[in-house]
């Protein structure tokens, strides 16, 4: 469920909430439209889980579109850094560390977009950022900060 005071991050689905509880943290998610932001998709586009079910409902679709438009802004790194700082403040009141899951739908759609997340992670060294990606070519030669992980998808 999206919080009204944080506009680009969501609390994620039940699986993410369970993951957070099981690991003693709060997992926020930032997602983008499926397939449109997946430049290295292949056969998986035929059975993409994020192209069906609840992912295609008007609420989530509007959220993904809003996030995609925000991610293209020149000040995205600054806006997202501020929103994550707010999330950290909320989580610290509950005694929980903040974790950001990138792209339960969507992917790294450009090198410029990846570099914005590198900057965000550098701004917030105490936050763990992670995601799954098929955009391996964008990662080549990039020195990722210690707190930003991408797990290769097949």
MMTF fields as JSON, N, C-alpha, C and O atoms, coordinates in Angstrom:
{
  "mmtfVersion": "1.0.0",
  "mmtfProducer": "UNKNOWN",
  "numBonds": 615,
  "numAtoms": 616,
  "numGroups": 154,
  "numChains": 1,
  "numModels": 1,
  "chainsPerModel": [1],
  "groupsPerChain": [154],
  "chainIdList": ["A"],
  "bondAtomList": [4, 2, 8, 6, 12, 10, 16, 14, 20, 18, 24, 22, 28, 26, 32, 30, 36, 34, 40, 38, 44, 42, 48, 46, 52, 50, 56, 54, 60, 58, 64, 62, 68, 66, 72, 70, 76, 74, 80, 78, 84, 82, 88, 86, 92, 90, 96, 94, 100, 98, 104, 102, 108, 106, 112, 110, 116, 114, 120, 118, 124, 122, 128, 126, 132, 130, 136, 134, 140, 138, 144, 142, 148, 146, 152, 150, 156, 154, 160, 158, 164, 162, 168, 166, 172, 170, 176, 174, 180, 178, 184, 182, 188, 186, 192, 190, 196, 194, 200, 198, 204, 202, 208, 206, 212, 210, 216, 214, 220, 218, 224, 222, 228, 226, 232, 230, 236, 234, 240, 238, 244, 242, 248, 246, 252, 250, 256, 254, 260, 258, 264, 262, 268, 266, 272, 270, 276, 274, 280, 278, 284, 282, 288, 286, 292, 290, 296, 294, 300, 298, 304, 302, 308, 306, 312, 310, 316, 314, 320, 318, 324, 322, 328, 326, 332, 330, 336, 334, 340, 338, 344, 342, 348, 346, 352, 350, 356, 354, 360, 358, 364, 362, 368, 366, 372, 370, 376, 374, 380, 378, 384, 382, 388, 386, 392, 390, 396, 394, 400, 398, 404, 402, 408, 406, 412, 410, 416, 414, 420, 418, 424, 422, 428, 426, 432, 430, 436, 434, 440, 438, 444, 442, 448, 446, 452, 450, 456, 454, 460, 458, 464, 462, 468, 466, 472, 470, 476, 474, 480, 478, 484, 482, 488, 486, 492, 490, 496, 494, 500, 498, 504, 502, 508, 506, 512, 510, 516, 514, 520, 518, 524, 522, 528, 526, 532, 530, 536, 534, 540, 538, 544, 542, 548, 546, 552, 550, 556, 554, 560, 558, 564, 562, 568, 566, 572, 570, 576, 574, 580, 578, 584, 582, 588, 586, 592, 590, 596, 594, 600, 598, 604, 602, 608, 606, 612, 610],
  "bondOrderList": [1, 1, 1, 1, 1, 1, 1, 1, 1, 1, 1, 1, 1, 1, 1, 1, 1, 1, 1, 1, 1, 1, 1, 1, 1, 1, 1, 1, 1, 1, 1, 1, 1, 1, 1, 1, 1, 1, 1, 1, 1, 1, 1, 1, 1, 1, 1, 1, 1, 1, 1, 1, 1, 1, 1, 1, 1, 1, 1, 1, 1, 1, 1, 1, 1, 1, 1, 1, 1, 1, 1, 1, 1, 1, 1, 1, 1, 1, 1, 1, 1, 1, 1, 1, 1, 1, 1, 1, 1, 1, 1, 1, 1, 1, 1, 1, 1, 1, 1, 1, 1, 1, 1, 1, 1, 1, 1, 1, 1, 1, 1, 1, 1, 1, 1, 1, 1, 1, 1, 1, 1, 1, 1, 1, 1, 1, 1, 1, 1, 1, 1, 1, 1, 1, 1, 1, 1, 1, 1, 1, 1, 1, 1, 1, 1, 1, 1, 1, 1, 1, 1, 1, 1],
  "groupList": [{"groupName": "UNK", "atomNameList": ["N", "CA", "C", "O"], "elementList": ["N", "C", "C", "O"], "formalChargeList": [0, 0, 0, 0], "bondAtomList": [1, 0, 2, 1, 3, 2], "bondOrderList": [1, 1, 2], "singleLetterCode": "X", "chemCompType": "L-PEPTIDE LINKING"}],
  "groupTypeList": [0, 0, 0, 0, 0, 0, 0, 0, 0, 0, 0, 0, 0, 0, 0, 0, 0, 0, 0, 0, 0, 0, 0, 0, 0, 0, 0, 0, 0, 0, 0, 0, 0, 0, 0, 0, 0, 0, 0, 0, 0, 0, 0, 0, 0, 0, 0, 0, 0, 0, 0, 0, 0, 0, 0, 0, 0, 0, 0, 0, 0, 0, 0, 0, 0, 0, 0, 0, 0, 0, 0, 0, 0, 0, 0, 0, 0, 0, 0, 0, 0, 0, 0, 0, 0, 0, 0, 0, 0, 0, 0, 0, 0, 0, 0, 0, 0, 0, 0, 0, 0, 0, 0, 0, 0, 0, 0, 0, 0, 0, 0, 0, 0, 0, 0, 0, 0, 0, 0, 0, 0, 0, 0, 0, 0, 0, 0, 0, 0, 0, 0, 0, 0, 0, 0, 0, 0, 0, 0, 0, 0, 0, 0, 0, 0, 0, 0, 0, 0, 0, 0, 0, 0, 0],
  "groupIdList": [1, 2, 3, 4, 5, 6, 7, 8, 9, 10, 11, 12, 13, 14, 15, 16, 17, 18, 19, 20, 21, 22, 23, 24, 25, 26, 27, 28, 29, 30, 31, 32, 33, 34, 35, 36, 37, 38, 39, 40, 41, 42, 43, 44, 45, 46, 47, 48, 49, 50, 51, 52, 53, 54, 55, 56, 57, 58, 59, 60, 61, 62, 63, 64, 65, 66, 67, 68, 69, 70, 71, 72, 73, 74, 75, 76, 77, 78, 79, 80, 81, 82, 83, 84, 85, 86, 87, 88, 89, 90, 91, 92, 93, 94, 95, 96, 97, 98, 99, 100, 101, 102, 103, 104, 105, 106, 107, 108, 109, 110, 111, 112, 113, 114, 115, 116, 117, 118, 119, 120, 121, 122, 123, 124, 125, 126, 127, 128, 129, 130, 131, 132, 133, 134, 135, 136, 137, 138, 139, 140, 141, 142, 143, 144, 145, 146, 147, 148, 149, 150, 151, 152, 153, 154],
  "secStructList": [7, 5, 7, 6, 6, 7, 1, 1, 7, 5, 7, 7, 7, 2, 2, 2, 2, 2, 2, 2, 2, 2, 2, 6, 3, 3, 3, 3, 3, 3, 7, 7, 7, 6, 6, 6, 6, 7, 6, 6, 7, 7, 4, 4, 4, 4, 1, 7, 4, 4, 4, 1, 4, 4, 4, 4, 1, 2, 2, 2, 2, 2, 2, 2, 2, 2, 2, 2, 2, 2, 2, 6, 1, 6, 6, 2, 2, 2, 2, 2, 2, 2, 2, 2, 2, 2, 2, 2, 2, 2, 2, 2, 2, 6, 6, 7, 3, 3, 3, 3, 3, 3, 7, 1, 1, 7, 7, 7, 7, 7, 2, 2, 2, 2, 2, 2, 2, 2, 2, 2, 2, 2, 2, 6, 6, 6, 1, 3, 3, 3, 3, 3, 3, 1, 7, 2, 2, 2, 2, 6, 6, 7, 7, 7, 7, 6, 6, 3, 3, 3, 3, 3, 7, 7],
  "xCoordList": [0.846, 0.0, 0.896, 1.828, 0.608, 1.383, 0.99, -0.179, 1.951, 1.677, 1.486, 2.154, 0.588, 0.323, 1.496, 1.671, 2.302, 3.416, 4.701, 5.7, 4.694, 5.832, 5.24, 4.467, 5.583, 4.85, 5.466, 4.742, 6.756, 7.384, 7.698, 7.944, 7.693, 7.964, 6.655, 5.723, 6.597, 5.446, 5.935, 7.108, 5.021, 5.34, 5.485, 5.912, 5.142, 5.294, 4.146, 3.223, 4.226, 3.173, 3.397, 4.321, 2.551, 2.655, 4.001, 4.547, 4.539, 5.835, 6.933, 7.785, 6.912, 7.927, 7.757, 8.742, 6.509, 6.268, 6.753, 7.332, 6.525, 7.021, 8.551, 9.158, 9.169, 10.637, 11.187, 12.167, 10.558, 10.997, 10.892, 11.838, 9.752, 9.566, 10.566, 11.145, 10.769, 11.682, 13.125, 13.921, 13.464, 14.842, 15.013, 16.085, 13.983, 14.081, 14.317, 15.078, 13.66, 13.808, 12.477, 11.515, 12.429, 11.259, 11.688, 12.599, 11.03, 11.348, 10.379, 9.186, 10.907, 10.15, 10.439, 11.481, 9.517, 9.757, 9.609, 8.856, 10.352, 10.229, 10.135, 11.066, 9.006, 8.77, 8.43, 8.019, 8.611, 8.382, 7.471, 7.245, 6.948, 6.116, 6.898, 8.053, 6.239, 6.854, 7.023, 6.257, 8.003, 8.345, 8.788, 9.835, 8.023, 8.394, 9.775, 10.513, 10.115, 11.401, 12.381, 13.335, 12.157, 13.019, 13.704, 13.26, 14.76, 15.368, 16.011, 16.198, 16.349, 17.018, 16.103, 16.57, 14.797, 13.857, 13.95, 14.357, 13.571, 13.571, 12.337, 11.212, 12.566, 11.462, 10.6, 9.416, 11.204, 10.466, 9.271, 8.33, 9.293, 8.171, 6.878, 5.789, 6.989, 5.799, 5.097, 3.889, 5.856, 5.257, 5.588, 5.663, 5.783, 6.138, 5.044, 3.9, 5.412, 4.451, 3.874, 2.742, 4.644, 4.206, 3.326, 2.955, 2.996, 2.102, 0.715, -0.075, 0.428, -0.862, -1.266, -0.49, -2.456, -2.937, -3.009, -3.303, -2.734, -2.845, -1.923, -2.193, -0.835, 0.109, -0.527, -0.039, -1.607, -2.232, -3.461, -4.141, -3.757, -4.885, -4.574, -3.404, -5.592, -5.361, -4.458, -3.624, -4.606, -3.787, -2.303, -1.521, -1.891, -0.47, 0.058, 1.172, -0.733, -0.273, -0.006, 0.976, -0.883, -0.69, 0.581, 1.321, 0.825, 2.032, 3.283, 4.229, 3.297, 4.472, 4.721, 5.869, 3.666, 3.801, 4.337, 5.237, 3.785, 4.243, 5.731, 6.491, 6.137, 7.539, 8.433, 9.518, 7.978, 8.758, 8.968, 10.082, 7.913, 8.038, 8.973, 9.794, 8.851, 9.727, 11.181, 12.085, 11.408, 12.782, 13.515, 14.745, 12.782, 13.394, 13.777, 14.464, 13.338, 13.633, 15.105, 15.734, 15.626, 17.027, 17.273, 18.375, 16.266, 16.434, 15.938, 15.702, 15.782, 15.278, 16.121, 15.563, 17.423, 18.281, 18.048, 18.009, 17.895, 17.67, 16.284, 16.141, 15.257, 13.894, 13.82, 13.258, 14.393, 14.338, 15.141, 14.71, 16.295, 17.089, 16.271, 16.277, 15.566, 14.734, 13.614, 13.33, 12.972, 11.884, 12.396, 11.739, 13.559, 14.122, 14.533, 14.383, 15.039, 15.354, 14.095, 14.148, 12.979, 11.716, 11.332, 10.875, 11.516, 11.232, 12.129, 11.666, 13.402, 14.336, 13.832, 13.881, 13.351, 12.833, 11.628, 11.53, 10.719, 9.556, 9.99, 9.493, 10.916, 11.375, 12.131, 12.005, 12.918, 13.71, 12.805, 13.174, 11.635, 10.682, 10.177, 9.749, 10.224, 9.821, 11.027, 10.887, 12.23, 13.437, 13.851, 14.495, 13.49, 13.79, 14.73, 14.569, 15.71, 16.52, 15.699, 14.753, 16.073, 15.382, 16.097, 17.319, 15.334, 15.833, 14.967, 13.749, 15.597, 14.869, 15.017, 16.128, 13.892, 13.869, 13.544, 12.484, 14.461, 14.246, 13.577, 14.043, 12.498, 11.889, 11.322, 11.828, 10.291, 9.585, 8.843, 8.45, 8.65, 8.261, 9.151, 9.534, 9.469, 10.34, 11.798, 12.123, 12.682, 14.113, 14.902, 14.338, 16.218, 17.114, 16.967, 17.384, 16.39, 16.086, 17.151, 17.088, 18.128, 19.219, 20.391, 20.241, 21.55, 22.728, 22.535, 22.919, 21.946, 21.715, 20.827, 21.057, 19.82, 18.936, 19.7, 19.552, 20.499, 21.33, 22.21, 22.327, 22.825, 23.725, 22.991, 23.592, 21.713, 20.925, 20.811, 20.905, 20.609, 20.535, 21.892, 21.96, 22.963, 24.299, 24.453, 24.946, 24.031, 24.128, 23.257, 23.683, 22.049, 21.155, 21.792, 21.795, 22.327, 22.966, 24.183, 24.425, 24.943, 26.095, 25.642, 26.32, 24.496, 23.959, 23.474, 23.413, 23.126, 22.514, 23.257, 22.7, 24.507, 25.331, 24.809, 25.242, 23.902, 23.362, 22.131, 21.573, 21.702, 20.511, 20.958, 21.832, 20.353, 20.617, 19.645, 18.434, 20.169, 19.383, 19.664, 20.818, 18.611, 18.841, 17.731, 16.632, 18.037, 17.043, 17.556, 18.739, 16.652, 16.989, 16.987, 16.188, 17.873, 17.957, 18.392, 19.155, 17.885, 18.383, 19.264, 19.812, 19.399, 20.157, 21.643, 22.263, 22.205, 23.616, 24.555, 25.541, 24.299, 25.237, 25.432, 26.514, 24.402, 24.554, 25.488, 26.097, 25.605, 26.426, 27.914, 28.762, 28.221, 29.62, 30.447, 30.125, 31.506, 32.425, 31.958, 32.648, 30.805, 30.287, 30.739, 30.548, 31.332, 31.741, 30.564, 30.364, 29.788, 28.613, 29.014, 29.973, 28.285, 28.546, 28.323, 27.628, 28.911, 28.835, 27.412, 27.165, 26.481, 25.107, 24.112, 22.903, 24.601, 23.729, 24.06, 25.158, 23.08, 23.277, 22.249, 21.068, 22.705, 21.807, 22.081, 23.219, 21.037, 21.126, 20.737, 19.652, 21.609, 21.284, 20.063, 19.943, 19.172, 18.035, 18.356, 19.092, 17.809, 18.018, 16.906, 16.889],
  "yCoordList": [-1.176, 0.0, 1.245, 1.348, 2.167, 3.404, 4.309, 4.379, 4.978, 5.938, 7.303, 7.635, 8.092, 9.415, 10.361, 11.309, 10.11, 11.018, 10.61, 11.326, 9.483, 9.064, 8.685, 7.73, 9.404, 9.24, 8.263, 7.757, 7.968, 7.095, 5.699, 4.78, 5.539, 4.231, 3.608, 4.315, 2.284, 1.587, 0.548, 0.175, 0.097, -0.933, -2.309, -3.253, -2.436, -3.707, -4.657, -4.35, -5.815, -6.822, -7.654, -7.388, -8.652, -9.484, -10.184, -10.337, -10.611, -11.294, -10.356, -10.765, -9.103, -8.145, -7.822, -7.668, -7.719, -7.451, -8.63, -8.425, -9.854, -11.037, -11.042, -11.322, -10.731, -10.681, -9.689, -9.976, -8.522, -7.52, -8.026, -7.894, -8.602, -9.119, -10.23, -10.27, -11.127, -12.255, -11.805, -12.489, -10.656, -10.156, -8.961, -8.356, -8.616, -7.534, -6.175, -5.368, -5.915, -4.621, -4.228, -4.995, -3.052, -2.636, -2.525, -1.765, -3.284, -3.289, -2.397, -2.683, -1.332, -0.468, -0.918, -1.517, -0.63, -0.979, 0.243, 1.172, 0.21, 1.21, 0.423, -0.292, 0.555, -0.246, 0.617, 1.77, 0.027, 0.688, -0.19, -1.352, 0.348, -0.482, -1.686, -1.569, -2.831, -4.055, -3.933, -3.24, -4.595, -4.723, -3.398, -3.352, -2.333, -1.029, -0.589, 0.072, -0.952, -0.555, -1.715, -1.672, -2.734, -3.924, -4.067, -4.871, -3.318, -3.322, -4.648, -4.894, -5.496, -6.763, -7.965, -9.091, -7.716, -8.83, -9.673, -9.204, -10.884, -11.801, -12.657, -12.16, -13.963, -14.912, -14.705, -15.042, -14.15, -13.961, -13.025, -13.071, -12.181, -11.269, -12.02, -11.475, -13.269, -14.072, -14.54, -14.779, -14.67, -15.146, -14.237, -14.701, -12.962, -11.983, -11.913, -11.566, -12.247, -12.251, -10.862, -10.736, -9.817, -8.45, -7.891, -6.718, -8.721, -8.301, -8.924, -8.945, -9.428, -10.067, -9.869, -9.361, -10.268, -10.253, -8.862, -7.882, -8.798, -7.531, -6.445, -5.256, -6.85, -5.868, -4.992, -3.896, -5.468, -4.728, -3.942, -3.344, -3.931, -3.155, -1.661, -1.278, -0.821, 0.619, 1.263, 2.101, 0.89, 1.502, 1.239, 2.186, -0.029, -0.309, 0.264, 0.787, 0.167, 0.685, 2.192, 2.682, 2.923, 4.371, 4.655, 5.591, 3.843, 3.99, 3.766, 4.55, 2.699, 2.4, 3.51, 3.897, 4.025, 5.12, 6.38, 7.039, 6.709, 7.882, 7.749, 8.708, 6.571, 6.354, 6.472, 7.049, 5.927, 5.999, 7.455, 7.851, 8.239, 9.661, 10.385, 11.202, 10.093, 10.724, 10.325, 11.143, 9.067, 8.573, 9.249, 9.227, 9.843, 10.512, 11.957, 12.599, 12.466, 13.858, 14.028, 13.122, 15.186, 15.483, 15.453, 15.117, 15.796, 15.849, 14.581, 14.598, 13.495, 12.254, 11.795, 11.426, 11.809, 11.334, 12.145, 11.583, 13.443, 14.288, 14.047, 13.943, 13.959, 13.715, 12.363, 12.255, 11.337, 10.003, 9.949, 9.32, 10.595, 10.635, 11.239, 10.717, 12.338, 12.972, 12.048, 11.968, 11.346, 10.447, 9.259, 8.81, 8.76, 7.644, 8.123, 7.379, 9.328, 9.869, 9.921, 9.638, 10.279, 10.293, 8.871, 8.654, 7.911, 6.508, 6.029, 5.331, 6.404, 6.038, 6.571, 5.871, 7.805, 8.411, 7.623, 7.362, 7.251, 6.458, 5.101, 4.652, 4.457, 3.129, 3.181, 2.278, 4.239, 4.328, 4.46, 4.031, 5.045, 5.139, 3.757, 3.563, 2.809, 1.428, 0.555, -0.643, 1.166, 0.402, -0.526, -1.546, -0.185, -1.046, -0.369, 0.816, -1.109, -0.57, -0.539, -1.308, 0.352, 0.532, -0.222, -0.143, -0.951, -1.653, -1.23, -1.104, -1.01, -0.61, -1.701, -2.011, -2.281, -3.259, -2.503, -1.888, -2.558, -1.909, -2.878, -3.998, -2.434, -3.096, -4.478, -5.463, -4.574, -5.857, -5.968, -7.063, -4.841, -4.805, -3.773, -2.769, -4.034, -3.136, -3.496, -4.486, -2.668, -2.967, -1.682, -0.612, -1.825, -0.719, -0.47, -1.301, 0.644, 0.883, 1.678, 1.783, 2.24, 2.968, 3.103, 2.96, 3.379, 3.622, 4.876, 4.898, 5.905, 7.15, 6.889, 7.446, 6.045, 5.71, 4.922, 5.205, 3.955, 3.214, 4.168, 4.032, 5.124, 6.053, 6.921, 7.362, 7.17, 7.889, 7.051, 7.591, 5.726, 4.868, 4.743, 4.623, 4.77, 4.774, 6.005, 5.906, 7.154, 8.398, 8.324, 8.741, 7.796, 7.673, 6.774, 7.118, 5.63, 4.708, 5.357, 5.154, 6.129, 6.833, 7.87, 8.092, 8.508, 9.508, 8.881, 9.546, 7.587, 6.905, 5.602, 4.52, 5.687, 4.481, 3.5, 2.348, 3.905, 3.009, 2.242, 1.456, 2.463, 1.789, 0.726, 0.973, -0.454, -1.509, -1.368, -1.283, -1.343, -1.302, -2.585, -2.991, -3.227, -4.425, -4.595, -4.062, -5.347, -5.654, -6.752, -7.093, -7.287, -8.29, -7.585, -6.675, -7.994, -7.304, -8.227, -9.174, -7.917, -8.523, -7.516, -7.83, -6.326, -5.252, -5.331, -4.329, -6.54, -6.767, -5.851, -5.393, -5.556, -4.693, -3.32, -2.743, -2.789, -1.487, -1.559, -0.555, -2.728, -2.883, -3.035, -2.841, -3.377, -3.609, -2.348, -1.285, -2.475, -1.364, -0.35, 0.642, -0.573, 0.354, -0.123, -1.287, 0.768, 0.461, 0.786, 1.938, -0.238, -0.028, 0.229, -0.366, 1.113, 1.328, 0.037, -0.864, -0.052, -1.263, -1.654, -2.814, -0.728, -0.967, -1.11, -1.084, -1.261, -1.403, -2.708, -2.89, -3.612, -4.955, -5.224, -4.912, -5.795, -6.282, -7.753, -8.162, -8.535, -9.97, -10.258, -9.873, -10.93, -11.205, -12.107, -13.118, -11.737, -12.584, -13.308, -12.8, -14.473, -15.245, -14.953, -15.496],
  "zCoordList": [0.0, 0.0, 0.0, 0.798, -0.883, -0.947, 0.219, 0.596, 0.766, 1.835, 1.207, 0.228, 1.755, 1.199, 1.404, 0.639, 2.432, 2.716, 1.996, 2.074, 1.304, 0.487, -0.858, -0.942, -1.901, -3.147, -4.136, -4.994, -4.066, -5.05, -4.517, -5.297, -3.229, -2.623, -2.147, -1.765, -2.173, -1.61, -0.611, -0.598, 0.215, 1.201, 0.565, 1.23, -0.691, -1.376, -1.101, -0.347, -1.732, -1.58, -0.311, 0.458, -0.105, 1.099, 1.197, 2.289, 0.059, 0.065, 0.571, 1.36, 0.117, 0.559, 2.039, 2.762, 2.489, 3.903, 4.751, 5.819, 4.29, 4.989, 5.016, 6.05, 3.875, 3.796, 4.807, 5.495, 4.9, 5.86, 7.292, 8.068, 7.643, 9.008, 9.309, 10.395, 8.355, 8.558, 8.727, 9.37, 8.152, 8.215, 9.144, 9.178, 9.891, 10.863, 10.247, 10.78, 9.114, 8.443, 7.813, 7.848, 7.247, 6.483, 5.027, 4.697, 4.16, 2.726, 1.968, 1.877, 1.437, 0.531, -0.895, -1.162, -1.811, -3.202, -4.095, -3.801, -5.194, -6.26, -7.555, -7.923, -8.246, -9.442, -10.643, -10.514, -11.81, -13.094, -13.947, -13.611, -15.04, -15.92, -16.457, -16.866, -16.442, -16.976, -18.483, -19.153, -18.99, -20.403, -21.032, -21.678, -20.859, -21.433, -20.952, -21.683, -19.735, -19.149, -19.072, -18.295, -19.859, -19.854, -21.214, -22.034, -21.471, -22.803, -23.203, -24.394, -22.256, -22.57, -22.369, -22.199, -22.39, -22.271, -23.545, -24.608, -23.394, -24.53, -24.447, -24.407, -24.422, -24.351, -23.105, -23.095, -22.061, -20.81, -20.995, -20.203, -22.021, -22.221, -22.517, -22.336, -22.972, -23.261, -21.991, -21.996, -20.902, -19.654, -18.473, -17.335, -18.735, -17.696, -16.628, -16.918, -15.395, -14.292, -14.044, -13.577, -14.353, -14.087, -15.206, -15.18, -16.175, -17.258, -17.099, -18.043, -15.907, -15.663, -14.205, -13.395, -13.893, -12.513, -11.912, -12.597, -10.611, -9.885, -10.427, -10.258, -11.077, -11.616, -12.698, -12.973, -13.307, -14.402, -13.954, -14.788, -12.673, -12.155, -12.263, -12.267, -12.349, -12.54, -11.483, -11.824, -10.211, -9.156, -9.333, -9.41, -9.401, -9.618, -10.935, -10.981, -11.998, -13.294, -13.213, -13.771, -12.516, -12.351, -11.542, -11.846, -10.515, -9.694, -10.531, -10.452, -11.337, -12.159, -13.164, -13.388, -13.77, -14.752, -14.067, -14.589, -12.902, -12.15, -11.805, -11.941, -11.362, -11.021, -12.249, -12.177, -13.376, -14.611, -15.023, -15.368, -14.988, -15.36, -14.385, -14.803, -13.114, -12.112, -12.338, -12.167, -12.722, -12.894, -14.047, -14.095, -14.963, -16.112, -15.81, -16.605, -14.673, -14.31, -13.938, -13.391, -14.242, -13.921, -12.413, -11.978, -11.612, -10.16, -9.456, -8.248, -10.197, -9.609, -8.42, -7.386, -8.539, -7.442, -6.17, -5.075, -6.306, -5.135, -4.534, -3.316, -5.399, -4.924, -4.211, -3.121, -4.842, -4.239, -2.945, -1.979, -2.912, -1.68, -0.544, 0.571, -0.821, 0.209, 0.668, 1.863, -0.273, 0.109, 0.921, 1.86, 0.558, 1.33, 2.725, 3.694, 2.843, 4.173, 5.036, 6.233, 4.437, 5.166, 5.582, 6.704, 4.687, 5.008, 6.155, 7.056, 6.118, 7.188, 8.527, 9.539, 8.528, 9.754, 10.282, 11.481, 9.387, 9.802, 10.348, 11.381, 9.651, 10.07, 11.389, 12.216, 11.588, 12.825, 14.052, 15.145, 13.874, 14.983, 15.39, 16.528, 14.477, 14.751, 15.065, 15.312, 15.055, 15.346, 14.222, 14.467, 12.983, 11.843, 10.851, 10.559, 10.329, 9.245, 7.951, 7.784, 7.055, 5.779, 4.671, 4.544, 3.873, 2.7, 1.519, 1.649, 0.37, -0.833, -1.886, -2.317, -2.298, -3.392, -4.676, -4.8, -5.616, -6.903, -7.863, -8.07, -8.431, -9.589, -9.317, -9.853, -8.501, -8.523, -9.847, -10.25, -10.524, -11.935, -12.618, -12.018, -13.866, -14.614, -14.409, -13.754, -14.984, -14.929, -15.164, -15.39, -15.104, -15.442, -16.944, -17.751, -17.316, -18.72, -19.471, -20.696, -18.755, -19.417, -18.455, -17.242, -19.016, -18.194, -17.34, -16.171, -17.918, -17.164, -15.944, -14.87, -16.116, -15.004, -13.929, -12.74, -14.328, -13.372, -12.572, -11.354, -13.246, -12.565, -11.548, -10.568, -11.766, -10.756, -9.489, -8.386, -9.626, -8.446, -7.762, -6.539, -8.535, -7.937, -7.046, -5.922, -7.547, -6.772, -5.508, -4.431, -5.646, -4.49, -3.431, -2.249, -3.843, -2.901, -2.24, -1.05, -2.999, -2.42, -1.401, -0.398, -1.651, -0.717, 0.581, 1.615, 0.525, 1.673, 1.979, 1.79, 2.45, 2.626, 3.661, 3.668, 4.53, 5.54, 5.089, 5.855, 3.852, 3.322, 2.322, 1.491, 2.41, 1.447, 0.284, 0.49, -0.934, -2.156, -2.92, -3.053, -3.424, -4.23, -5.249, -5.093, -6.294, -7.31, -8.224, -8.219, -8.994, -10.004, -11.352, -11.574, -12.254, -13.534, -14.667, -14.477, -15.831, -17.072, -17.813, -18.869, -17.269, -17.914, -17.569, -17.213, -17.679, -17.345, -18.112, -17.534, -19.402, -20.138, -19.494, -19.597, -18.831, -18.178, -16.975, -16.604, -16.366, -15.163, -15.48, -14.609, -16.712, -17.103, -16.891, -17.421, -16.119, -15.887, -14.862, -14.623, -14.25, -13.239, -11.863, -11.51, -11.099, -9.732, -8.821, -8.435, -8.484, -7.651, -6.203, -5.711, -5.514, -4.09, -3.309, -3.777, -2.124, -1.3, -0.932, -0.6, -0.981, -0.533, -1.683, -1.453, -2.921, -4.086, -4.798, -5.323, -4.804, -5.385, -6.476, -6.323, -7.56, -8.6, -8.82, -9.053, -8.745, -8.934, -10.38, -10.815, -11.129, -12.543, -12.683, -11.991, -13.574, -13.924, -15.218, -16.064, -15.357, -16.6, -17.567, -18.671]
}
